[in-house]
PDB file of C-alpha atoms in Angstrom:
ATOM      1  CA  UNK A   1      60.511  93.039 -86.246  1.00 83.00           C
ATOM      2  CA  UNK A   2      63.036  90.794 -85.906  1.00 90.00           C
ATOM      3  CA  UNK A   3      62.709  86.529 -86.657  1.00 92.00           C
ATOM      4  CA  UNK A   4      65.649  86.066 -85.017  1.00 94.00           C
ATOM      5  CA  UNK A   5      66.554  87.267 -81.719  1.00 93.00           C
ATOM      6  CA  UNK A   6      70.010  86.945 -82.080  1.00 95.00           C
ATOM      7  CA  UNK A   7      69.902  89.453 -85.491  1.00 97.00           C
ATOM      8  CA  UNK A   8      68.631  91.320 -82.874  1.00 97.00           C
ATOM      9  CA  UNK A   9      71.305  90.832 -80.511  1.00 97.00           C
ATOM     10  CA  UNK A  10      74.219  91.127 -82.883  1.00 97.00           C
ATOM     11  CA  UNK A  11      72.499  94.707 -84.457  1.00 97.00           C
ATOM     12  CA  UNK A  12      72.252  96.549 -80.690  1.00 97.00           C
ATOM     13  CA  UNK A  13      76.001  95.156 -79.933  1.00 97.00           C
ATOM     14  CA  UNK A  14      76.899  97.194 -83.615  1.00 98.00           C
ATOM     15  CA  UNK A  15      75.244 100.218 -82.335  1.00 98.00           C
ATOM     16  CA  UNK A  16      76.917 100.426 -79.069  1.00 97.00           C
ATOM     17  CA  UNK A  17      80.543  99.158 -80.680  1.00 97.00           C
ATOM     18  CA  UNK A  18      79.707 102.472 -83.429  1.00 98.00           C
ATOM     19  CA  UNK A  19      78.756 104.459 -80.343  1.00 97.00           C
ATOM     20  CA  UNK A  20      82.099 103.882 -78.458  1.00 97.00           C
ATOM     21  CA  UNK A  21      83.851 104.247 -81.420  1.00 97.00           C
ATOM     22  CA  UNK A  22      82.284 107.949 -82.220  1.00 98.00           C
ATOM     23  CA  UNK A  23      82.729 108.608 -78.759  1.00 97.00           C
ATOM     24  CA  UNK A  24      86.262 107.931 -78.920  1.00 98.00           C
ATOM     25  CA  UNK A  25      87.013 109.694 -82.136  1.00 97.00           C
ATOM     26  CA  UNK A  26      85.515 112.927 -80.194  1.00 98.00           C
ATOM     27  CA  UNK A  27      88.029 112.444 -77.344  1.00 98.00           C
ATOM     28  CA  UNK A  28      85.738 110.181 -74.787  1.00 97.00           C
ATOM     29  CA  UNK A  29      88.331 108.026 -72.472  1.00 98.00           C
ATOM     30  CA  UNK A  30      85.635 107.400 -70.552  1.00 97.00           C
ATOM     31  CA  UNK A  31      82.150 105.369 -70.426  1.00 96.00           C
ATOM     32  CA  UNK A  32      79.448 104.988 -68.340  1.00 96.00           C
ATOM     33  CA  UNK A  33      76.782 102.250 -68.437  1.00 94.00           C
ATOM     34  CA  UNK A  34      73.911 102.576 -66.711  1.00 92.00           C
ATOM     35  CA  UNK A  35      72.605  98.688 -66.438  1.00 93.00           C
ATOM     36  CA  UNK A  36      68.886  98.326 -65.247  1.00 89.00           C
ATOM     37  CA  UNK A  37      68.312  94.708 -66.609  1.00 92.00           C
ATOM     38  CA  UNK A  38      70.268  93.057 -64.152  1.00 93.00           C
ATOM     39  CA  UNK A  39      69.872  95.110 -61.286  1.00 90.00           C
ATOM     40  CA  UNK A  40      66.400  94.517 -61.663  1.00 91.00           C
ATOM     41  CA  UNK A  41      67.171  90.467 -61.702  1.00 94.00           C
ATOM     42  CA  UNK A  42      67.616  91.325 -58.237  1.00 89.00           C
ATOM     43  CA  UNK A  43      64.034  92.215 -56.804  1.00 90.00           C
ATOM     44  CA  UNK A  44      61.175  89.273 -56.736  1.00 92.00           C
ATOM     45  CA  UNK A  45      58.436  91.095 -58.582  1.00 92.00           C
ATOM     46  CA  UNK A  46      60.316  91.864 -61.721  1.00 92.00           C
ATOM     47  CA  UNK A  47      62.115  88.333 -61.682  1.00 94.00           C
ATOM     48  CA  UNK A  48      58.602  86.568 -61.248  1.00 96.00           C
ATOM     49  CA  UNK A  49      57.246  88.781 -64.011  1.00 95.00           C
ATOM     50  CA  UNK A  50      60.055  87.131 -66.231  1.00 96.00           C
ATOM     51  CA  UNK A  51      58.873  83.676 -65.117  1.00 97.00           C
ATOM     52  CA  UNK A  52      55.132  84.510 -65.782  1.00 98.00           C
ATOM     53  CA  UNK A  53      56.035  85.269 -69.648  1.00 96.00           C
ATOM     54  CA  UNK A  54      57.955  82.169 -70.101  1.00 96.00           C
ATOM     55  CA  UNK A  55      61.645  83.209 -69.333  1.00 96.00           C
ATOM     56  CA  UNK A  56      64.092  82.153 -66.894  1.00 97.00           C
ATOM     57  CA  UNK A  57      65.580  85.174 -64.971  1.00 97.00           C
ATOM     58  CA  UNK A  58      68.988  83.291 -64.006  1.00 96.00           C
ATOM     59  CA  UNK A  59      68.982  82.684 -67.991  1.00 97.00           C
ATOM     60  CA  UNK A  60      68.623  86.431 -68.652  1.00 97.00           C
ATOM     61  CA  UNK A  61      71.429  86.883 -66.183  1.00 97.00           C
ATOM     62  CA  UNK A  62      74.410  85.606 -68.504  1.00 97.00           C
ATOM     63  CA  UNK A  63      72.622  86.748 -71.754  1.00 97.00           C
ATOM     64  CA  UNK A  64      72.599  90.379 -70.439  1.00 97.00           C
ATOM     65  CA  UNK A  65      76.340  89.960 -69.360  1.00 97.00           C
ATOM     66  CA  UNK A  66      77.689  88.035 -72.368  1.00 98.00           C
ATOM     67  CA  UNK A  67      75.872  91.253 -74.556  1.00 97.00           C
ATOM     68  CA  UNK A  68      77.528  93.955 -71.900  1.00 97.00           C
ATOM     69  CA  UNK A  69      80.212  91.825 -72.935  1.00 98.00           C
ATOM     70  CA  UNK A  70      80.475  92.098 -76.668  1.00 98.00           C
ATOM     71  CA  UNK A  71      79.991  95.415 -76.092  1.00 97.00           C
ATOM     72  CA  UNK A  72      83.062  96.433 -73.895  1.00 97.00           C
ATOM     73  CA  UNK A  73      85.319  94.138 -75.916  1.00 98.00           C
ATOM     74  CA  UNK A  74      84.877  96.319 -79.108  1.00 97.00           C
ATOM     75  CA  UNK A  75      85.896  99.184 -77.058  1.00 97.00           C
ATOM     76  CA  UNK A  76      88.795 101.837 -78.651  1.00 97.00           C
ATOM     77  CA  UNK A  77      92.069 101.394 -77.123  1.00 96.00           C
ATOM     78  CA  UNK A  78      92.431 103.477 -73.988  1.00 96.00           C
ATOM     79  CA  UNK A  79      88.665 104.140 -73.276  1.00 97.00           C
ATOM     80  CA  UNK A  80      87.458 102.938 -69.624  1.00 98.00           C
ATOM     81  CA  UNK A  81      84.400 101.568 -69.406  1.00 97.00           C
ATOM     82  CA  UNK A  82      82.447 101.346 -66.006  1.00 96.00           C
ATOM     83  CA  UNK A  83      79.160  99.631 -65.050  1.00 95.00           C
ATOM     84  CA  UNK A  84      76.568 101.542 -62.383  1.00 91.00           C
ATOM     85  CA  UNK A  85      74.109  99.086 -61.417  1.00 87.00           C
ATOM     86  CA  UNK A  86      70.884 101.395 -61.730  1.00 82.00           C
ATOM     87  CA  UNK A  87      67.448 100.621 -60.097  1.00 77.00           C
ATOM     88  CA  UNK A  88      65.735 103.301 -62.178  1.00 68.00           C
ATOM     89  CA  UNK A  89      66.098 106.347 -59.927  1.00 67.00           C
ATOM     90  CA  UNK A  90      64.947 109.166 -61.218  1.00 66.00           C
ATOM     91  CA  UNK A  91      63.493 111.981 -59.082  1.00 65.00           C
ATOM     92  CA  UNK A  92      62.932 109.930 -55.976  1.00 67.00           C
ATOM     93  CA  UNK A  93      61.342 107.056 -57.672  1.00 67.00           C
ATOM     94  CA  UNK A  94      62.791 103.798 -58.392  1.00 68.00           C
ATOM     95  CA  UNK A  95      61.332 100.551 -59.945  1.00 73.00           C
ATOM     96  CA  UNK A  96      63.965  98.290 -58.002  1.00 77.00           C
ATOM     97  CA  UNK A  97      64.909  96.579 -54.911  1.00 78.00           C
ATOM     98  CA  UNK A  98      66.956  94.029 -53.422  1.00 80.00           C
ATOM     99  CA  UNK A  99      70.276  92.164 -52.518  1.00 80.00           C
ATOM    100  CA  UNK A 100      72.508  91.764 -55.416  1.00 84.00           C
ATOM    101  CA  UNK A 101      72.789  88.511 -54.553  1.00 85.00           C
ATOM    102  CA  UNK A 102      70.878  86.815 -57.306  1.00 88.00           C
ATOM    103  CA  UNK A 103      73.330  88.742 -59.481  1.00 91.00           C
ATOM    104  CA  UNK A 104      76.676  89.120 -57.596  1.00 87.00           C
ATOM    105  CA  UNK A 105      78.593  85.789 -58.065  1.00 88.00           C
ATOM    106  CA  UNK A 106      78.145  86.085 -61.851  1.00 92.00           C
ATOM    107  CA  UNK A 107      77.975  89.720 -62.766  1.00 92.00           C
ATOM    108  CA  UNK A 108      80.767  90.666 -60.413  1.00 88.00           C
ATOM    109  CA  UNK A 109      83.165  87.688 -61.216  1.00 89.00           C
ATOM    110  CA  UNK A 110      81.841  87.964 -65.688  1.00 93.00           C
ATOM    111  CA  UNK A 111      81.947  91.258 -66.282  1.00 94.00           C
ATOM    112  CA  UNK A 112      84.659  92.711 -68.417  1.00 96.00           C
ATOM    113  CA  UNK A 113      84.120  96.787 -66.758  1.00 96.00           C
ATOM    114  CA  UNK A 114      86.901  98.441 -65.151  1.00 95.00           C
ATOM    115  CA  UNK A 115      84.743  99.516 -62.454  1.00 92.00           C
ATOM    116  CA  UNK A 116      81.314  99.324 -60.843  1.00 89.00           C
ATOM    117  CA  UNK A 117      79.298 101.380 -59.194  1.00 87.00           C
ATOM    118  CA  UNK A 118      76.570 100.283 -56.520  1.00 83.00           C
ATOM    119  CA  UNK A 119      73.918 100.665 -54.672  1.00 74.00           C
ATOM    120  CA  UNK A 120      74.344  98.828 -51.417  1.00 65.00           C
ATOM    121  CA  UNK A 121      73.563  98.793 -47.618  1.00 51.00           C
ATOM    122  CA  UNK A 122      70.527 100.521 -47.388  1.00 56.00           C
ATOM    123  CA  UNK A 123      66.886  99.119 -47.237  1.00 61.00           C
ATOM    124  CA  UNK A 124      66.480  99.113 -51.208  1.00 55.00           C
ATOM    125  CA  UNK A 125      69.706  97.514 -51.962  1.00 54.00           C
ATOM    126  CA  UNK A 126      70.081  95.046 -49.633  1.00 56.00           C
ATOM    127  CA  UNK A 127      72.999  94.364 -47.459  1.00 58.00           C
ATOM    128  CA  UNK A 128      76.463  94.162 -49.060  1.00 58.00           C
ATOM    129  CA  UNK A 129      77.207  90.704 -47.779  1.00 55.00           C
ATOM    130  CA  UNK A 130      77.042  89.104 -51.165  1.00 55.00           C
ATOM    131  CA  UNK A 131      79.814  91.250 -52.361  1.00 57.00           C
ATOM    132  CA  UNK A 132      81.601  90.702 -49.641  1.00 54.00           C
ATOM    133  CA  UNK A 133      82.361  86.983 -51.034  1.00 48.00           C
ATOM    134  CA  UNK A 134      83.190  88.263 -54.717  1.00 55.00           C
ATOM    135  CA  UNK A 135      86.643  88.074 -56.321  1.00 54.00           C
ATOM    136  CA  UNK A 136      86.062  91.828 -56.110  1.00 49.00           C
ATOM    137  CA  UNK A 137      85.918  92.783 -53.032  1.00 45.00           C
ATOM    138  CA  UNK A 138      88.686  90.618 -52.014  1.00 43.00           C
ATOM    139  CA  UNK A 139      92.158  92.812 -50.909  1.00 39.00           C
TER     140      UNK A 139
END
């Protein structure tokens, strides 16, 4: 157990800075994230869940983006790192839903990826209109 959150914080970004760096050194250009926390900022029940315990979900927002972060800075020289924006699919079932846009301005604009993959216009993911107004999407 940790007393300090941040130890905690600053161990996990070590792992995943060791990670990229063994992935590297066995020829890995390329890495995929597969981000559930913030997808998952995007659907009422889980964000009202956060509330309930005593946590701000617009809070959790830049902490999870400032560690994703950390993490991609410490990346090897020439590795690409995307970002897919998972709602926990897996075999038909999935434990999210809803329009990025509690998420978008932020995550989309904060992010240091190289790419992102979505979810978008259909029922679970909510239209694509808040990405529409992101630096990304932008020609």
């Amino acid at each position: 157990m940790y007393p300090d959150l941040e130890e905690f914080f600053d161990d996990a970004v070590e792992i995943y800075s060791q990670e990229l760096r063994a992935l590297h050194a066995a020829g890995g250009r390329y890495l995929q994230i597969d981000e559930v926390a913030l997808p998952l900022l995007c659907d009422e029940s889980p964000r009202a869940a956060v509330r309930a315990r005593g946590d701000e979900p617009d809070a959790l927002v830049g902490l999870y983006i400032g560690l994703i972060n950390r993490v991609v800075r410490s990346r090897p020289e020439g590795m690409t790192i995307g970002v897919h924006m998972c709602r926990g699919n897996a075999l038909g079932r999935w434990i999210g839903a809803g329009s990025y846009e509690a998420i978008a301005e932020r995550a989309f604009n904060s992010l240091e990826v190289d790419a992102y993959f979505l979810e978008y216009d259909t029922e679970r993911a909510g239209e694509s209109v808040a990405l529409a107004a992101m630096r990304l999407c932008q020609p």
